[in-house]
Coordinates of C-alpha atoms in Angstrom, one line a residue:
X28 CA 47.7 39.2 127.4
X29 CA 50.3 41.5 128.2
X30 CA 50.3 43.1 132.2
X31 CA 50.7 46.9 132.0
X32 CA 53.2 48.1 134.5
X33 CA 50.8 49.6 137.1
X34 CA 48.9 46.2 137.4
X35 CA 51.8 44.3 138.0
X36 CA 52.3 43.4 142.3
X37 CA 55.6 44.7 143.5
X38 CA 56.4 43.6 147.5
X39 CA 58.8 46.5 148.7
X40 CA 61.7 44.2 151.7
X41 CA 61.2 46.0 154.5
X42 CA 64.2 46.0 157.3
X43 CA 63.5 43.8 160.3
X44 CA 63.3 45.8 164.1
X45 CA 66.6 44.2 164.7
X46 CA 67.9 45.3 161.0
X47 CA 66.7 48.4 161.6
X48 CA 67.6 49.0 165.1
X49 CA 71.1 47.7 164.1
X50 CA 71.2 50.6 160.9
X51 CA 70.4 52.6 163.9
X52 CA 73.2 51.2 166.2
X53 CA 75.7 52.3 163.6
X54 CA 74.3 55.1 162.1
X55 CA 75.1 56.1 166.0
X56 CA 78.4 55.1 166.5
X57 CA 79.5 57.0 163.2
X58 CA 78.7 60.0 164.3
X59 CA 79.8 59.2 167.7
X60 CA 83.5 58.6 165.7
X61 CA 83.0 62.0 163.7
X62 CA 81.9 64.6 166.4
X63 CA 85.7 62.6 168.1
X64 CA 87.7 63.3 165.5
X65 CA 86.1 66.8 165.4
X66 CA 87.0 67.2 168.6
X67 CA 90.0 66.7 168.2
X68 CA 90.5 68.7 164.8
X69 CA 89.3 71.4 166.6
X70 CA 92.4 71.2 169.3
X71 CA 94.7 71.6 166.6
X72 CA 92.5 74.0 165.0
X73 CA 92.0 76.5 167.8
X74 CA 95.8 77.7 168.1
X75 CA 96.6 77.7 164.3
X76 CA 95.0 81.9 164.1
X77 CA 97.3 83.6 167.1
X78 CA 95.6 81.4 170.0
X79 CA 92.0 82.2 168.1
X80 CA 92.0 86.0 169.6
X81 CA 90.4 87.8 166.7
X82 CA 86.2 87.5 167.1
X83 CA 85.6 86.5 163.9
X84 CA 88.2 82.7 164.5
X85 CA 86.2 83.3 167.6
X86 CA 82.8 82.5 166.1
X87 CA 84.3 80.2 163.9
X88 CA 85.0 77.7 166.9
X89 CA 81.7 78.5 168.5
X90 CA 79.3 77.4 165.8
X91 CA 81.9 74.6 165.7
X92 CA 80.7 73.3 168.9
X93 CA 77.0 74.3 168.7
X94 CA 77.3 71.9 165.8
X95 CA 79.1 69.6 167.1
X96 CA 76.8 69.4 170.0
X97 CA 73.4 69.3 167.7
X98 CA 75.0 66.0 166.4
X99 CA 75.3 64.8 169.4
X100 CA 71.6 65.3 170.0
X101 CA 71.1 63.3 166.6
X102 CA 73.2 60.7 167.8
X103 CA 70.9 60.5 171.1
X104 CA 68.4 60.6 169.2
X105 CA 69.6 57.2 167.1
X106 CA 70.3 55.4 170.4
X107 CA 67.7 55.9 172.0
X108 CA 69.2 56.8 175.5
X109 CA 71.7 58.8 176.1
X110 CA 73.8 59.7 178.8
X111 CA 76.3 63.1 180.3
X112 CA 79.4 62.0 181.6
X113 CA 81.2 63.9 184.7
X114 CA 78.1 66.0 185.7
X115 CA 79.6 67.2 189.0
X116 CA 82.6 68.8 187.2
X117 CA 80.3 70.7 183.9
X118 CA 77.7 71.7 186.9
X119 CA 79.8 74.3 188.2
X120 CA 81.0 75.2 184.5
X121 CA 77.4 75.3 183.8
X122 CA 76.2 77.7 186.5
X123 CA 79.1 80.1 186.3
X124 CA 77.2 80.3 182.6
X125 CA 74.6 80.7 183.5
X126 CA 74.9 83.6 186.2
X127 CA 77.0 84.9 183.4
X128 CA 74.3 85.4 181.0
X129 CA 71.9 86.4 184.3
X130 CA 74.6 89.4 184.6
X131 CA 73.1 91.2 180.8
X132 CA 69.7 91.0 182.9
X133 CA 68.2 93.6 183.3
X134 CA 66.7 93.9 187.1
X135 CA 63.7 96.3 188.0
X136 CA 64.8 99.4 189.4
X137 CA 62.8 98.8 192.7
X138 CA 65.5 96.4 193.6
X139 CA 68.3 98.7 193.4
X140 CA 68.6 102.1 194.7
X141 CA 71.6 104.4 193.4
X142 CA 73.8 106.3 196.9
X143 CA 71.5 109.2 196.7
X144 CA 68.2 107.0 197.8
X145 CA 67.0 107.2 194.5
X146 CA 65.7 104.0 192.7
X147 CA 66.7 103.5 188.7
X148 CA 64.8 102.6 186.1
X149 CA 66.8 99.7 185.2
X150 CA 70.0 97.8 186.1
X151 CA 72.0 94.8 185.4
X152 CA 74.8 93.7 187.1
X153 CA 77.1 93.9 183.9
X154 CA 78.4 97.5 183.6
X155 CA 78.5 96.1 179.4
X156 CA 75.9 93.9 179.0
X157 CA 76.7 93.0 175.6
X158 CA 80.3 92.4 176.2
X159 CA 79.2 89.9 179.4
X160 CA 76.5 88.5 176.5
X161 CA 79.6 87.6 173.8
X162 CA 82.3 86.0 176.8
X163 CA 78.8 84.0 178.7
X164 CA 78.6 82.4 175.0
X165 CA 81.9 81.8 174.9
X166 CA 81.8 80.2 178.5
X167 CA 78.9 78.0 176.8
X168 CA 80.6 76.7 173.7
X169 CA 83.8 75.8 176.1
X170 CA 81.4 73.8 178.7
X171 CA 79.8 72.0 176.0
X172 CA 83.7 71.3 174.1
X173 CA 84.9 70.0 178.1
X174 CA 81.6 68.0 178.4
X175 CA 81.3 66.3 174.7
X176 CA 85.4 65.3 175.1
X177 CA 84.4 63.5 178.8
X178 CA 81.5 61.9 176.6
X179 CA 83.0 61.1 173.2
X180 CA 87.0 60.0 175.3
X181 CA 85.7 56.8 176.2
X182 CA 87.9 54.5 175.9
X183 CA 91.8 53.6 176.1
X184 CA 92.0 53.9 172.0
X185 CA 90.7 57.6 172.3
X186 CA 92.7 59.0 175.5
X187 CA 95.8 58.0 173.7
X188 CA 95.3 59.2 169.9
X189 CA 94.0 62.7 172.6
X190 CA 97.3 62.5 173.9
X191 CA 98.5 62.2 171.1
X192 CA 97.2 65.2 169.6
X193 CA 98.5 67.3 172.3
X194 CA 101.9 66.2 172.2
X195 CA 101.7 66.3 168.7
X196 CA 100.0 70.8 168.4
X197 CA 102.8 70.6 171.2
X198 CA 105.5 70.0 168.8
X199 CA 104.6 71.8 165.4
X200 CA 103.9 74.6 167.7
X201 CA 107.5 74.4 169.3
X202 CA 109.2 74.1 165.5
X203 CA 107.3 76.8 164.2
X204 CA 108.4 79.0 166.8
X205 CA 111.7 78.2 166.3
X206 CA 111.7 78.5 162.4
X207 CA 110.2 82.1 163.0
X208 CA 112.5 83.0 165.3
X209 CA 115.6 81.6 163.4
X210 CA 114.3 82.9 159.6
X211 CA 111.9 86.1 160.2
X212 CA 113.3 89.4 158.9
X213 CA 110.8 91.3 158.2
X214 CA 106.7 92.0 159.8
X215 CA 104.3 88.5 159.1
X216 CA 105.6 84.9 158.5
X217 CA 102.9 82.8 157.2
X218 CA 100.3 85.1 159.1
X219 CA 100.4 88.5 158.6
X220 CA 100.0 89.4 162.1
X221 CA 103.3 88.3 163.4
X222 CA 105.5 90.6 164.1
X223 CA 109.1 90.5 164.3
X224 CA 110.3 90.6 167.6
X225 CA 106.7 90.3 168.8
X226 CA 105.3 87.1 171.0
X227 CA 106.7 84.3 169.9
X228 CA 105.6 81.1 167.5
X229 CA 101.9 81.4 166.3
X230 CA 100.9 83.3 168.9
X231 CA 101.1 87.7 169.3
X232 CA 102.2 87.4 173.2
X233 CA 104.8 85.3 173.8
X234 CA 103.6 84.0 176.8
X235 CA 100.7 82.2 175.3
X236 CA 103.0 80.2 173.6
X237 CA 105.1 80.0 177.4
X238 CA 101.4 78.2 178.1
X239 CA 100.4 75.6 176.1
X240 CA 104.9 74.4 176.0
X241 CA 104.1 74.3 179.6
X242 CA 101.5 71.7 179.3
X243 CA 102.4 69.6 177.0
X244 CA 105.7 69.3 178.5
X245 CA 104.5 68.3 181.9
X246 CA 102.4 65.1 179.6
X247 CA 105.4 64.6 177.8
X248 CA 107.0 64.3 180.9
X249 CA 104.7 62.2 183.0
X250 CA 104.7 59.5 179.9
X251 CA 108.2 59.2 180.3
X252 CA 108.5 59.5 184.2
X253 CA 105.3 57.6 185.3
X254 CA 106.1 55.0 183.8
X255 CA 103.6 54.8 181.0
X256 CA 105.9 54.3 177.4
X257 CA 107.8 51.7 176.2
X258 CA 111.6 52.0 176.9
X259 CA 112.4 51.4 173.2
X260 CA 110.1 54.2 172.8
X261 CA 111.2 57.1 175.4
X262 CA 113.8 58.2 173.7
X263 CA 111.4 59.4 171.2
X264 CA 108.9 61.1 174.0
X265 CA 112.6 63.0 174.9
X266 CA 113.8 64.2 171.6
X267 CA 109.8 65.7 171.2
X268 CA 110.2 67.3 175.1
X269 CA 113.7 68.4 174.3
X270 CA 112.4 70.7 171.3
X271 CA 109.4 71.6 172.9
X272 CA 111.9 72.8 176.3
X273 CA 114.3 74.6 173.2
X274 CA 110.9 76.1 172.5
X275 CA 109.4 77.6 175.5
X276 CA 113.2 79.0 176.7
X277 CA 112.9 81.1 174.2
X278 CA 110.2 82.7 174.3
X279 CA 110.8 83.9 177.4
X280 CA 108.8 84.1 180.2
X281 CA 109.1 85.0 183.1
X282 CA 105.9 83.5 184.7
X283 CA 106.7 80.4 182.9
X284 CA 110.0 80.1 184.5
X285 CA 108.6 80.2 188.1
X286 CA 105.7 77.8 187.3
X287 CA 107.9 75.1 185.4
X288 CA 109.7 74.7 188.2
X289 CA 107.0 74.0 189.9
X290 CA 105.5 71.9 187.7
X291 CA 109.2 70.0 187.3
X292 CA 109.4 70.0 191.5
X293 CA 106.3 68.1 191.7
X294 CA 106.9 65.9 188.6
X295 CA 110.4 64.4 190.3
X296 CA 109.2 63.5 193.2
X297 CA 106.0 61.9 192.6
X298 CA 107.3 59.9 189.8
X299 CA 110.4 59.1 192.1
X300 CA 107.9 58.1 194.8
X301 CA 106.3 55.3 192.6
X302 CA 109.6 54.3 191.0
X303 CA 110.5 53.8 195.0
X304 CA 106.7 52.1 195.1
X305 CA 107.5 49.5 192.1
X306 CA 110.5 48.5 193.7
X307 CA 108.6 47.4 197.1
X308 CA 107.0 45.6 195.4
X309 CA 108.9 43.1 193.3
X310 CA 108.8 40.0 194.2
X311 CA 112.1 39.1 195.1
X312 CA 111.9 41.7 197.9
X313 CA 115.0 43.8 196.5
X314 CA 114.8 47.0 197.2
X315 CA 118.1 49.9 196.3
X316 CA 118.3 51.4 200.1
X317 CA 118.5 54.9 198.7
X318 CA 114.9 54.5 197.2
X319 CA 114.2 54.0 201.4
X320 CA 116.4 57.1 201.9
X321 CA 114.8 59.1 200.2
X322 CA 110.8 59.6 200.8
X323 CA 112.3 59.5 204.9
X324 CA 114.2 62.4 205.0
X325 CA 113.7 65.9 204.3
X326 CA 117.4 66.8 204.0
X327 CA 117.4 64.9 200.7
X328 CA 114.4 66.8 199.7
X329 CA 115.6 69.5 200.9
X330 CA 119.1 69.6 199.2
X331 CA 117.3 68.0 195.4
X332 CA 114.7 70.5 195.6
X333 CA 117.9 72.9 194.6
X334 CA 119.1 71.0 192.5
X335 CA 117.1 71.1 190.3
X336 CA 115.9 74.6 191.0
X337 CA 119.4 75.5 190.0
X338 CA 120.4 73.3 186.7
X339 CA 116.8 74.1 185.5
X340 CA 118.2 78.0 186.2
X341 CA 121.0 77.3 184.8
X342 CA 119.8 76.0 181.6
X343 CA 118.0 79.4 181.2
X344 CA 120.2 81.7 181.3
X345 CA 122.8 79.1 178.7
X346 CA 119.6 79.1 176.0
X347 CA 118.3 82.2 176.8
X348 CA 119.3 84.3 179.2
X349 CA 120.5 87.5 176.7
X350 CA 117.1 88.1 175.0
X351 CA 116.0 87.3 178.6
X352 CA 118.4 90.0 180.8
X353 CA 117.1 92.4 177.1
X354 CA 113.8 91.9 178.3
X355 CA 114.0 92.9 181.7
X356 CA 116.1 96.0 180.8
X357 CA 113.6 97.4 177.7
X358 CA 111.0 96.9 180.9
X359 CA 113.4 98.3 183.3
X360 CA 114.1 101.2 180.9
X361 CA 110.0 102.4 180.2
X362 CA 109.3 101.4 183.8
X363 CA 111.8 105.2 184.6
X364 CA 110.1 106.6 181.8
X365 CA 106.4 106.2 182.9
X366 CA 106.4 104.8 186.4
X367 CA 102.9 102.5 186.9
X368 CA 102.3 101.9 183.1
X369 CA 103.1 98.6 182.7
X370 CA 104.2 97.2 186.1
X371 CA 101.8 94.5 187.2
X372 CA 101.6 94.7 190.9
X373 CA 100.3 98.5 190.4
X374 CA 97.8 96.7 188.1
X375 CA 96.7 93.7 190.7
X376 CA 96.2 97.1 193.0
X377 CA 93.3 99.2 191.0
X378 CA 92.0 95.1 191.0
X379 CA 91.7 94.7 194.4
X380 CA 89.9 98.2 194.5
X381 CA 87.9 97.8 192.0
X382 CA 87.6 93.8 194.0
X383 CA 86.1 95.9 197.6
X384 CA 84.0 98.3 195.6
X385 CA 82.2 95.1 193.6
X386 CA 82.4 92.0 196.2
X387 CA 79.6 89.6 195.3
X388 CA 79.0 90.0 192.0
X389 CA 81.9 91.8 190.1
X390 CA 81.5 94.4 187.2
X391 CA 80.6 91.4 184.6
X392 CA 82.4 89.3 183.4
X393 CA 83.9 91.0 179.8
X394 CA 83.6 93.8 181.4
X395 CA 87.2 94.4 183.6
X396 CA 88.5 96.9 181.0
X397 CA 86.0 99.1 181.5
X398 CA 86.0 98.9 185.4
X399 CA 89.2 99.6 185.7
X400 CA 90.5 102.8 184.5
X401 CA 88.6 104.8 187.7
X402 CA 90.7 103.0 190.1
X403 CA 94.4 102.4 188.5
X404 CA 96.8 105.1 189.0
X405 CA 98.9 105.9 186.0
X406 CA 99.7 108.0 183.1
X407 CA 97.0 106.4 181.2
X408 CA 99.1 105.6 177.9
X409 CA 98.5 101.7 178.2
X410 CA 94.5 100.3 178.0
X411 CA 94.7 96.8 180.0
X412 CA 92.4 94.7 179.1
X413 CA 92.5 91.9 182.1
X414 CA 94.0 92.5 185.9
X415 CA 97.0 89.6 184.2
X416 CA 95.9 88.1 187.1
X417 CA 93.1 85.4 186.3
X418 CA 92.1 84.7 189.6
X419 CA 91.6 88.0 190.3
X420 CA 90.0 88.7 187.3
X421 CA 87.7 86.0 188.3
X422 CA 87.1 87.8 191.5
X423 CA 87.2 91.7 189.9
X424 CA 84.0 89.6 187.4
X425 CA 82.1 87.6 188.8
X426 CA 82.8 88.7 192.1
X427 CA 82.4 86.1 195.1
X428 CA 79.7 83.9 193.1
X429 CA 82.0 83.3 190.8
X430 CA 85.3 82.6 192.9
X431 CA 83.2 80.1 195.2
X432 CA 81.9 78.5 191.4
X433 CA 85.5 77.6 190.2
X434 CA 86.7 76.6 193.8
X435 CA 83.5 73.9 193.3
X436 CA 85.7 73.6 190.1
X437 CA 89.0 72.5 191.1
X438 CA 87.8 71.1 193.9
X439 CA 85.3 68.6 191.7
X440 CA 88.6 67.4 188.9
X441 CA 91.1 66.9 192.0
X442 CA 88.3 64.0 193.2
X443 CA 87.5 62.7 189.5
X444 CA 91.4 62.5 189.1
X445 CA 91.8 60.4 192.2
X446 CA 90.2 57.6 190.9
X447 CA 92.9 57.7 187.3
X448 CA 95.7 58.6 189.9
X449 CA 95.5 54.8 191.3
X450 CA 94.3 53.1 188.1
X451 CA 96.0 49.7 187.5
X452 CA 96.7 50.6 183.5
X453 CA 99.8 52.3 183.7
X454 CA 99.7 54.1 181.2
X455 CA 96.9 56.0 182.7
X456 CA 98.4 56.7 185.2
X457 CA 101.0 58.1 183.7
X458 CA 98.9 60.4 181.3
X459 CA 97.2 61.6 184.9
X460 CA 100.6 62.3 186.4
X461 CA 101.2 64.8 183.4
X462 CA 98.0 66.2 183.1
X463 CA 97.8 66.7 186.9
X464 CA 101.5 68.7 185.8
X465 CA 100.3 71.0 183.8
X466 CA 97.2 71.6 185.7
X467 CA 98.8 72.5 188.1
X468 CA 101.5 74.9 186.2
X469 CA 98.5 77.1 184.7
X470 CA 97.4 77.1 188.3
X471 CA 100.9 78.8 189.4
X472 CA 101.7 80.3 185.9
X473 CA 97.7 82.1 186.0
X474 CA 99.0 84.0 188.9
X475 CA 101.2 86.8 186.7
X476 CA 99.0 86.5 183.5
X477 CA 96.0 85.6 181.4
X478 CA 96.5 83.4 179.1
X479 CA 93.2 80.8 180.4
X480 CA 91.6 83.2 178.8
X481 CA 92.3 82.2 175.2
X482 CA 90.5 80.6 173.6
X483 CA 93.3 77.8 172.3
X484 CA 95.1 77.8 175.5
X485 CA 91.6 77.1 177.4
X486 CA 90.6 74.3 175.4
X487 CA 93.8 72.5 175.6
X488 CA 93.3 73.0 179.6
X489 CA 89.8 71.4 178.9
X490 CA 91.5 68.2 177.2
X491 CA 93.9 67.8 179.9
X492 CA 91.3 67.6 182.7
X493 CA 89.3 65.4 180.5
X494 CA 93.2 63.1 180.4
X495 CA 93.6 63.6 184.7
X496 CA 89.4 62.6 185.0
X497 CA 87.8 60.7 182.1
X498 CA 86.9 57.0 183.3
X499 CA 88.1 54.7 180.4
X500 CA 88.2 51.0 180.8
X501 CA 91.2 49.2 182.5
X502 CA 94.0 47.4 180.4
X503 CA 96.7 45.0 182.6
X504 CA 99.1 47.3 184.3
X505 CA 102.1 47.1 181.1
X506 CA 103.8 50.4 180.6
X507 CA 103.3 51.1 176.5
X508 CA 102.7 52.8 173.6
X509 CA 100.3 51.2 171.5

């Protein structure tokens, strides 16, 4: 008697609850690694196409971030639990993003009135709701990027990879910038909009390249001066720093030179204090007399500052002084033809008048270019999309509300960075020093420029924030780079 296949019985193996749970955990860990790797890849990708300034490249970045956020949500569902790290840092950014979207909402006419006392049918806080909406979406994407990177930079190994990616990006950009300067003879150098004589590296605007070099050099210097790497590897980091420094000087950013000097003074003084503290804590109790005299001598500190600034100024003039002087000469000649067109001080004065006209809520994020012509006293030959000062730009766009929220964010970053600053892990502490120096550098440079509004610069800046504040497991205090 032959049994038909349909009459035979088969037992389908069932996974036990423990095995099923293990599979879910493995899947969640895999997604965690995928999201972190993709975030590192985005840091590199956003810097390639001119720093992601074209609308369609910005859309690619935003879609990628929203996709990674969806993967994270799926990861949370697999784990059955969720957490948000660094909420105190993210909260002001979340509120700013919400506020930007709120600027596009039409308010009832009864809430507002025109100057002659007659009400209007509708009104938005932004004078250009569409541009404000686009800016709000970009701000949301950057906030999600920072939150995801904070969450997934959860181990010392991942922190080291994040630092390496930022340094590697800086080295690749520096080499590309130097090669472009040496080899470019016609318009277009791998990228079609890289015109000969304009911009530097992969950036159309030379100051944007300077921002990147300043942040990367600060990270390199922090690791070396802070004792975060082994001595046999210090020469490698110093060699990378030499390429980054050379490209920075060749970019001829005047604002970058000023901010870099502030960064250098900060790094040297802090690292000197740390070195003095390490000597004072030696078991044999020996301490070099200079290490006792330097911290307690104001005169020596002032002399050291003057010496550092003089050496930096001399190196800048020696390596790139001719091109820098040519740039200053060209700008001065243009000012004589059209006074007020290119002077930052005139633009800042017009921006201040705009701020006084809309002090509380601003004219709307992304709408600065539309509002500023009314307050400019110039020939009108040039159109300004930004205030060439991120602080004035923020105040003009979002008013007192946005400035207060940005100040809250800065305070939270400083508070969170304090724990990393005092970490027992030498690498963690040195990386924090470099990241804080880079953040300080950007803060100073933003007085003279607006490049923090570029996607790639904002992404690298967010990476520095994560390096400064991420809470990872402490390892023994040993200056090494594994």
